[in-house]
PDB file of C-alpha atoms in Angstrom:
ATOM      1  CA  MET J 235     -15.232 -12.100  -7.564  1.00 33.00           C
ATOM      2  CA  THR J 236     -15.937  -8.394  -7.963  1.00 37.00           C
ATOM      3  CA  PRO J 237     -15.114  -7.245 -11.180  1.00 39.00           C
ATOM      4  CA  PRO J 238     -12.174  -4.506 -11.666  1.00 41.00           C
ATOM      5  CA  VAL J 239     -13.359  -0.735 -12.074  1.00 40.00           C
ATOM      6  CA  ASP J 240     -12.972   0.745 -15.650  1.00 45.00           C
ATOM      7  CA  ALA J 241     -10.369   3.331 -16.388  1.00 39.00           C
ATOM      8  CA  SER J 242     -12.841   6.206 -16.096  1.00 41.00           C
ATOM      9  CA  GLY J 243     -13.890   5.336 -12.480  1.00 50.00           C
ATOM     10  CA  SER J 244     -17.098   3.491 -11.397  1.00 77.00           C
ATOM     11  CA  SER J 245     -19.851   3.269  -8.901  1.00 89.00           C
ATOM     12  CA  LEU J 246     -18.323   0.199  -7.630  1.00 93.00           C
ATOM     13  CA  LEU J 247     -15.017   2.063  -6.474  1.00 96.00           C
ATOM     14  CA  ALA J 248     -17.419   4.375  -4.621  1.00 96.00           C
ATOM     15  CA  ALA J 249     -19.263   1.529  -3.103  1.00 96.00           C
ATOM     16  CA  ARG J 250     -16.073  -0.145  -2.149  1.00 97.00           C
ATOM     17  CA  LEU J 251     -14.672   2.537  -0.333  1.00 97.00           C
ATOM     18  CA  SER J 252     -17.816   3.629   1.355  1.00 97.00           C
ATOM     19  CA  ALA J 253     -18.223  -0.013   2.612  1.00 97.00           C
ATOM     20  CA  ILE J 254     -14.698   0.102   4.093  1.00 98.00           C
ATOM     21  CA  ASP J 255     -15.220   3.557   5.774  1.00 98.00           C
ATOM     22  CA  GLU J 256     -18.589   2.220   7.405  1.00 98.00           C
ATOM     23  CA  LYS J 257     -16.793  -0.724   8.499  1.00 98.00           C
ATOM     24  CA  ILE J 258     -13.917   1.288  10.130  1.00 98.00           C
ATOM     25  CA  ALA J 259     -16.367   3.580  11.839  1.00 98.00           C
ATOM     26  CA  VAL J 260     -17.915   0.611  13.353  1.00 98.00           C
ATOM     27  CA  ALA J 261     -14.867  -0.817  14.479  1.00 98.00           C
ATOM     28  CA  ALA J 262     -13.667   2.334  15.809  1.00 98.00           C
ATOM     29  CA  HIS J 263     -16.940   2.915  17.723  1.00 98.00           C
ATOM     30  CA  ALA J 264     -16.479  -0.617  19.141  1.00 98.00           C
ATOM     31  CA  ALA J 265     -13.028   0.231  20.383  1.00 98.00           C
ATOM     32  CA  GLY J 266     -14.092   3.327  22.067  1.00 98.00           C
ATOM     33  CA  ARG J 267     -12.348   5.313  19.374  1.00 98.00           C
ATOM     34  CA  SER J 268     -13.095   8.007  16.738  1.00 98.00           C
ATOM     35  CA  ALA J 269     -12.979   7.194  13.085  1.00 97.00           C
ATOM     36  CA  GLU J 270     -11.413  10.499  12.474  1.00 97.00           C
ATOM     37  CA  GLU J 271      -8.220   9.297  14.349  1.00 97.00           C
ATOM     38  CA  ILE J 272      -7.703   6.648  11.854  1.00 98.00           C
ATOM     39  CA  THR J 273      -6.247   6.897   8.209  1.00 98.00           C
ATOM     40  CA  CYS J 274      -7.095   4.605   5.563  1.00 98.00           C
ATOM     41  CA  ILE J 275      -4.290   4.262   3.032  1.00 98.00           C
ATOM     42  CA  VAL J 276      -5.442   2.610  -0.209  1.00 98.00           C
ATOM     43  CA  VAL J 277      -2.978   0.463  -1.567  1.00 98.00           C
ATOM     44  CA  THR J 278      -2.961   0.446  -5.405  1.00 97.00           C
ATOM     45  CA  LYS J 279      -0.211  -1.982  -6.283  1.00 95.00           C
ATOM     46  CA  PHE J 280      -0.317  -3.013 -10.088  1.00 95.00           C
ATOM     47  CA  HIS J 281      -3.324  -0.572 -10.691  1.00 96.00           C
ATOM     48  CA  PRO J 282      -2.763   1.971 -13.286  1.00 96.00           C
ATOM     49  CA  ALA J 283      -2.487   5.618 -12.165  1.00 97.00           C
ATOM     50  CA  SER J 284      -5.899   6.288 -13.652  1.00 95.00           C
ATOM     51  CA  LEU J 285      -7.422   4.454 -10.860  1.00 96.00           C
ATOM     52  CA  VAL J 286      -5.474   6.500  -8.243  1.00 97.00           C
ATOM     53  CA  ARG J 287      -7.043   9.612 -10.038  1.00 97.00           C
ATOM     54  CA  ASP J 288     -10.569   8.206  -9.758  1.00 96.00           C
ATOM     55  CA  LEU J 289      -9.843   7.499  -5.837  1.00 97.00           C
ATOM     56  CA  TYR J 290      -8.579  11.110  -5.598  1.00 97.00           C
ATOM     57  CA  GLU J 291     -11.780  12.257  -6.920  1.00 96.00           C
ATOM     58  CA  LEU J 292     -13.735  10.301  -4.353  1.00 96.00           C
ATOM     59  CA  GLY J 293     -11.878  11.920  -1.547  1.00 97.00           C
ATOM     60  CA  VAL J 294      -8.750   9.813  -1.012  1.00 98.00           C
ATOM     61  CA  HIS J 295      -5.550  11.530  -0.301  1.00 98.00           C
ATOM     62  CA  ASP J 296      -3.402   8.817   1.239  1.00 98.00           C
ATOM     63  CA  VAL J 297      -2.255   6.060  -1.284  1.00 98.00           C
ATOM     64  CA  GLY J 298       0.351   3.313  -0.544  1.00 98.00           C
ATOM     65  CA  GLU J 299       2.684   1.348  -2.866  1.00 98.00           C
ATOM     66  CA  ASN J 300       4.965  -1.518  -2.326  1.00 97.00           C
ATOM     67  CA  ARG J 301       7.435  -1.075  -5.150  1.00 97.00           C
ATOM     68  CA  GLN J 302       9.678   1.780  -5.785  1.00 98.00           C
ATOM     69  CA  GLN J 303       9.355   1.744  -9.578  1.00 98.00           C
ATOM     70  CA  GLU J 304       5.673   1.804  -9.319  1.00 98.00           C
ATOM     71  CA  LEU J 305       5.644   4.469  -6.773  1.00 98.00           C
ATOM     72  CA  SER J 306       7.999   6.650  -8.767  1.00 98.00           C
ATOM     73  CA  ALA J 307       6.021   6.195 -11.877  1.00 98.00           C
ATOM     74  CA  LYS J 308       2.460   7.105 -10.404  1.00 98.00           C
ATOM     75  CA  GLN J 309       3.838  10.013  -8.154  1.00 98.00           C
ATOM     76  CA  GLY J 310       5.216  11.518 -11.187  1.00 97.00           C
ATOM     77  CA  GLU J 311       2.287  11.249 -13.536  1.00 98.00           C
ATOM     78  CA  LEU J 312       0.061  12.502 -10.443  1.00 98.00           C
ATOM     79  CA  ALA J 313       2.174  15.088  -9.017  1.00 97.00           C
ATOM     80  CA  ALA J 314      -0.532  18.030  -9.539  1.00 98.00           C
ATOM     81  CA  LEU J 315      -2.795  16.154  -7.201  1.00 98.00           C
ATOM     82  CA  ASP J 316      -2.892  16.536  -3.591  1.00 98.00           C
ATOM     83  CA  LEU J 317      -1.864  12.826  -2.830  1.00 98.00           C
ATOM     84  CA  ARG J 318       0.288  11.757   0.211  1.00 98.00           C
ATOM     85  CA  TRP J 319       2.285   8.759  -1.042  1.00 98.00           C
ATOM     86  CA  HIS J 320       3.189   6.025   1.505  1.00 98.00           C
ATOM     87  CA  PHE J 321       6.071   3.423   0.765  1.00 98.00           C
ATOM     88  CA  ILE J 322       5.142   0.333   2.498  1.00 98.00           C
ATOM     89  CA  GLY J 323       7.387  -2.349   0.705  1.00 96.00           C
ATOM     90  CA  GLN J 324      10.745  -3.377   1.746  1.00 94.00           C
ATOM     91  CA  GLY J 325      13.302  -0.698   1.009  1.00 94.00           C
ATOM     92  CA  GLN J 326      16.647  -1.111  -0.665  1.00 95.00           C
ATOM     93  CA  THR J 327      19.693   1.129   0.227  1.00 97.00           C
ATOM     94  CA  ASN J 328      20.281   1.688  -3.508  1.00 97.00           C
ATOM     95  CA  LYS J 329      16.749   2.708  -4.121  1.00 98.00           C
ATOM     96  CA  ALA J 330      16.454   5.169  -1.034  1.00 98.00           C
ATOM     97  CA  ALA J 331      16.979   8.211  -3.156  1.00 98.00           C
ATOM     98  CA  ALA J 332      14.220   7.295  -5.563  1.00 98.00           C
ATOM     99  CA  ILE J 333      11.836   6.392  -2.618  1.00 98.00           C
ATOM    100  CA  ARG J 334      12.578   9.634  -0.915  1.00 98.00           C
ATOM    101  CA  ARG J 335      11.729  11.671  -3.947  1.00 97.00           C
ATOM    102  CA  SER J 336       8.354  10.098  -4.316  1.00 98.00           C
ATOM    103  CA  ALA J 337       7.080   9.182  -0.877  1.00 98.00           C
ATOM    104  CA  GLY J 338       5.784  11.458   1.932  1.00 98.00           C
ATOM    105  CA  VAL J 339       5.992   8.594   4.284  1.00 98.00           C
ATOM    106  CA  VAL J 340       8.310   5.663   4.573  1.00 98.00           C
ATOM    107  CA  HIS J 341       6.486   2.826   6.639  1.00 98.00           C
ATOM    108  CA  SER J 342       9.309   0.332   6.379  1.00 98.00           C
ATOM    109  CA  VAL J 343      12.567   1.352   7.951  1.00 98.00           C
ATOM    110  CA  ASP J 344      13.865  -1.960   9.281  1.00 97.00           C
ATOM    111  CA  ARG J 345      17.513  -1.377   9.715  1.00 97.00           C
ATOM    112  CA  ASP J 346      20.065   1.316  10.347  1.00 98.00           C
ATOM    113  CA  ARG J 347      21.707   1.053   6.848  1.00 98.00           C
ATOM    114  CA  PHE J 348      18.290   1.875   5.145  1.00 98.00           C
ATOM    115  CA  ALA J 349      17.610   4.627   7.595  1.00 98.00           C
ATOM    116  CA  ASP J 350      21.050   6.124   6.702  1.00 98.00           C
ATOM    117  CA  ALA J 351      20.487   5.780   3.138  1.00 98.00           C
ATOM    118  CA  LEU J 352      17.007   7.966   3.176  1.00 98.00           C
ATOM    119  CA  HIS J 353      18.924  10.443   5.305  1.00 98.00           C
ATOM    120  CA  ARG J 354      21.726  10.817   2.995  1.00 97.00           C
ATOM    121  CA  ALA J 355      19.260  11.376   0.231  1.00 97.00           C
ATOM    122  CA  ALA J 356      17.924  14.383   1.672  1.00 96.00           C
ATOM    123  CA  ASP J 357      17.300  17.649  -0.240  1.00 90.00           C
ATOM    124  CA  GLY J 358      17.770  20.801   1.878  1.00 86.00           C
ATOM    125  CA  ASP J 359      15.882  20.998   5.009  1.00 87.00           C
ATOM    126  CA  ASP J 360      13.134  18.556   3.947  1.00 91.00           C
ATOM    127  CA  ARG J 361      12.297  16.121   6.557  1.00 97.00           C
ATOM    128  CA  LEU J 362      10.754  12.638   5.720  1.00 98.00           C
ATOM    129  CA  ASP J 363       8.224  10.885   7.933  1.00 98.00           C
ATOM    130  CA  VAL J 364       9.304   7.339   8.617  1.00 98.00           C
ATOM    131  CA  LEU J 365       8.011   4.473  10.924  1.00 98.00           C
ATOM    132  CA  VAL J 366      10.061   1.698  12.145  1.00 98.00           C
ATOM    133  CA  GLN J 367       8.856  -1.723  10.857  1.00 98.00           C
ATOM    134  CA  ILE J 368       8.495  -4.723  13.206  1.00 98.00           C
ATOM    135  CA  ASN J 369       9.023  -8.313  12.385  1.00 98.00           C
ATOM    136  CA  LEU J 370       6.234  -9.959  14.461  1.00 97.00           C
ATOM    137  CA  THR J 371       7.189 -13.657  13.291  1.00 95.00           C
ATOM    138  CA  ASP J 372      10.301 -15.759  14.235  1.00 90.00           C
ATOM    139  CA  ASP J 373      11.623 -15.772  10.568  1.00 88.00           C
ATOM    140  CA  PRO J 374      14.562 -13.376  10.571  1.00 83.00           C
ATOM    141  CA  GLY J 375      14.006 -13.462   6.513  1.00 82.00           C
ATOM    142  CA  ARG J 376      10.969 -11.595   6.950  1.00 86.00           C
ATOM    143  CA  GLY J 377      11.258  -7.684   6.772  1.00 87.00           C
ATOM    144  CA  GLY J 378      11.534  -5.725   9.932  1.00 95.00           C
ATOM    145  CA  ALA J 379      13.464  -5.314  13.172  1.00 97.00           C
ATOM    146  CA  THR J 380      12.555  -7.702  16.015  1.00 97.00           C
ATOM    147  CA  PRO J 381      10.557  -6.272  19.018  1.00 97.00           C
ATOM    148  CA  ALA J 382      13.655  -6.400  21.036  1.00 97.00           C
ATOM    149  CA  GLN J 383      15.571  -4.066  18.249  1.00 97.00           C
ATOM    150  CA  ALA J 384      13.020  -1.512  17.826  1.00 98.00           C
ATOM    151  CA  VAL J 385      13.920   1.096  20.333  1.00 98.00           C
ATOM    152  CA  ALA J 386      17.651   0.920  19.559  1.00 98.00           C
ATOM    153  CA  LEU J 387      16.321   1.370  15.734  1.00 98.00           C
ATOM    154  CA  ALA J 388      13.900   4.150  16.630  1.00 98.00           C
ATOM    155  CA  GLU J 389      17.001   5.944  18.579  1.00 98.00           C
ATOM    156  CA  HIS J 390      19.073   5.652  15.560  1.00 98.00           C
ATOM    157  CA  VAL J 391      16.285   7.275  13.380  1.00 98.00           C
ATOM    158  CA  LEU J 392      16.003  10.119  15.906  1.00 98.00           C
ATOM    159  CA  ALA J 393      19.607  10.787  15.429  1.00 98.00           C
ATOM    160  CA  LEU J 394      19.125  11.366  11.709  1.00 98.00           C
ATOM    161  CA  PRO J 395      17.908  15.057  11.499  1.00 97.00           C
ATOM    162  CA  SER J 396      16.337  14.570   7.910  1.00 98.00           C
ATOM    163  CA  LEU J 397      13.939  11.805   9.369  1.00 98.00           C
ATOM    164  CA  ARG J 398      10.847  12.343  11.490  1.00 98.00           C
ATOM    165  CA  LEU J 399      10.100   9.299  13.531  1.00 98.00           C
ATOM    166  CA  ARG J 400       6.199   8.681  13.633  1.00 98.00           C
ATOM    167  CA  GLY J 401       5.958   5.391  14.857  1.00 98.00           C
ATOM    168  CA  VAL J 402       5.842   1.604  14.010  1.00 98.00           C
ATOM    169  CA  MET J 403       4.655  -0.633  11.505  1.00 98.00           C
ATOM    170  CA  ALA J 404       3.941  -4.460  11.270  1.00 98.00           C
ATOM    171  CA  VAL J 405       2.107  -7.202   9.441  1.00 97.00           C
ATOM    172  CA  ALA J 406       0.335  -9.763  11.565  1.00 96.00           C
ATOM    173  CA  PRO J 407       1.961 -13.324  11.182  1.00 96.00           C
ATOM    174  CA  LEU J 408      -0.469 -15.865   9.305  1.00 92.00           C
ATOM    175  CA  ASP J 409      -0.245 -18.416  11.856  1.00 93.00           C
ATOM    176  CA  GLU J 410      -1.336 -16.038  15.075  1.00 95.00           C
ATOM    177  CA  GLU J 411      -4.387 -14.462  15.895  1.00 97.00           C
ATOM    178  CA  PRO J 412      -4.289 -10.899  14.518  1.00 97.00           C
ATOM    179  CA  ALA J 413      -5.516  -9.596  18.036  1.00 97.00           C
ATOM    180  CA  SER J 414      -2.513 -11.204  19.454  1.00 97.00           C
ATOM    181  CA  ALA J 415       0.088 -10.017  17.075  1.00 98.00           C
ATOM    182  CA  PHE J 416      -1.476  -6.438  17.211  1.00 98.00           C
ATOM    183  CA  ALA J 417      -1.506  -6.514  21.000  1.00 98.00           C
ATOM    184  CA  ARG J 418       2.380  -7.298  20.835  1.00 98.00           C
ATOM    185  CA  LEU J 419       2.931  -4.467  18.341  1.00 98.00           C
ATOM    186  CA  ARG J 420       1.364  -2.208  20.721  1.00 98.00           C
ATOM    187  CA  ASP J 421       3.643  -3.100  23.255  1.00 98.00           C
ATOM    188  CA  VAL J 422       6.403  -2.296  21.026  1.00 98.00           C
ATOM    189  CA  ALA J 423       4.804   0.891  20.047  1.00 98.00           C
ATOM    190  CA  ASP J 424       4.763   1.915  23.764  1.00 98.00           C
ATOM    191  CA  GLY J 425       8.439   1.230  23.973  1.00 98.00           C
ATOM    192  CA  VAL J 426       9.172   3.600  20.996  1.00 98.00           C
ATOM    193  CA  ARG J 427       6.921   6.209  22.376  1.00 98.00           C
ATOM    194  CA  ALA J 428       8.864   6.033  25.709  1.00 98.00           C
ATOM    195  CA  VAL J 429      11.856   7.575  23.837  1.00 97.00           C
ATOM    196  CA  GLU J 430      10.007   9.837  21.428  1.00 98.00           C
ATOM    197  CA  PRO J 431       6.557  10.722  22.690  1.00 98.00           C
ATOM    198  CA  SER J 432       5.547  12.231  19.321  1.00 98.00           C
ATOM    199  CA  ALA J 433       5.749   8.781  17.529  1.00 98.00           C
ATOM    200  CA  SER J 434       2.361   7.843  18.180  1.00 98.00           C
ATOM    201  CA  TRP J 435       1.341   6.306  14.644  1.00 98.00           C
ATOM    202  CA  ILE J 436       0.703   2.452  14.419  1.00 98.00           C
ATOM    203  CA  SER J 437       0.568   1.213  10.903  1.00 98.00           C
ATOM    204  CA  ALA J 438      -1.090  -2.137  10.979  1.00 98.00           C
ATOM    205  CA  GLY J 439      -4.330  -3.774   9.502  1.00 97.00           C
ATOM    206  CA  MET J 440      -5.090  -4.746   6.212  1.00 97.00           C
ATOM    207  CA  THR J 441      -8.328  -6.082   4.600  1.00 94.00           C
ATOM    208  CA  GLY J 442      -8.636  -9.347   6.468  1.00 94.00           C
ATOM    209  CA  ASP J 443      -7.613  -7.917  10.015  1.00 97.00           C
ATOM    210  CA  PHE J 444      -8.303  -4.102  10.154  1.00 98.00           C
ATOM    211  CA  VAL J 445     -10.906  -4.521  12.862  1.00 98.00           C
ATOM    212  CA  GLU J 446      -8.485  -6.357  15.358  1.00 98.00           C
ATOM    213  CA  ALA J 447      -5.740  -3.486  14.351  1.00 98.00           C
ATOM    214  CA  ILE J 448      -8.189  -0.794  15.201  1.00 98.00           C
ATOM    215  CA  ALA J 449      -9.124  -2.508  18.567  1.00 98.00           C
ATOM    216  CA  ALA J 450      -5.249  -2.502  19.408  1.00 98.00           C
ATOM    217  CA  GLY J 451      -4.693   1.072  18.530  1.00 98.00           C
ATOM    218  CA  ALA J 452      -3.752   1.182  14.943  1.00 98.00           C
ATOM    219  CA  THR J 453      -3.773   4.807  13.378  1.00 98.00           C
ATOM    220  CA  HIS J 454      -3.085   3.931   9.775  1.00 98.00           C
ATOM    221  CA  LEU J 455      -4.740   0.855   7.774  1.00 98.00           C
ATOM    222  CA  ARG J 456      -3.344  -0.357   4.471  1.00 98.00           C
ATOM    223  CA  ILE J 457      -6.224  -1.539   2.552  1.00 98.00           C
ATOM    224  CA  GLY J 458      -5.891  -2.797  -1.048  1.00 96.00           C
ATOM    225  CA  SER J 459      -8.380  -5.050  -3.011  1.00 94.00           C
ATOM    226  CA  ALA J 460     -11.322  -4.614  -0.695  1.00 96.00           C
ATOM    227  CA  ILE J 461     -11.479  -1.048  -2.070  1.00 97.00           C
ATOM    228  CA  THR J 462      -9.647  -1.217  -5.415  1.00 95.00           C
ATOM    229  CA  GLY J 463     -11.004  -4.669  -6.821  1.00 91.00           C
ATOM    230  CA  PRO J 464      -8.689  -7.399  -7.879  1.00 86.00           C
ATOM    231  CA  ARG J 465      -5.245  -6.650  -9.268  1.00 81.00           C
ATOM    232  CA  PRO J 466      -5.021  -6.525 -12.956  1.00 80.00           C
ATOM    233  CA  ASP J 467      -3.655  -9.320 -14.891  1.00 67.00           C
ATOM    234  CA  ARG J 468      -0.095  -8.225 -15.321  1.00 61.00           C
ATOM    235  CA  GLY J 469       0.608 -10.922 -17.969  1.00 47.00           C
TER     236      GLY J 469
END
């Protein structure tokens, strides 16, 4: 197991980041795409704000968090840095205002009520970038709208003037080949773009399947431990 970086930053962090950048470039080339059109969001769940600062010094500007409390704390501590914070976890309506205050992008709009809560939390003319989360499994308990519900949810978001619909997000099911899952997501994305042509983002692909996601057209990847190293012991 690769050891975690220390609080002051490490060549290990730079090496991991470089290795992922290289793999993204290779995968993009294989798919006939440019790596420049792909954003790598570094997921820093459970890591300290100091690691985010180290990432920033290495040129990272897009950071992802799964939990509202952690997002708010880190964003507040690092507010002076030019970082774009992505909320990628399941959103609760009672935390929508706190999420909106800290995030520049919310990837997990999975139902009308959460979209409405984010809209109600708007401050002035500020617009929030959001993606419709798609559940690619048959488990209704998993987060996300079904593929059949995607266009209706997208249209609901489009009716909320403080939200800017950017595209779709999904996680590949564990019991399906990633290539197949992401091909289905691409079909859903095409349907959403039919009602909003500018909603061109596809947030898909993590450490184990980002190559397949890139081949299917992903524009935003969510990479965690392959860059940050193992999560710290929370106990």
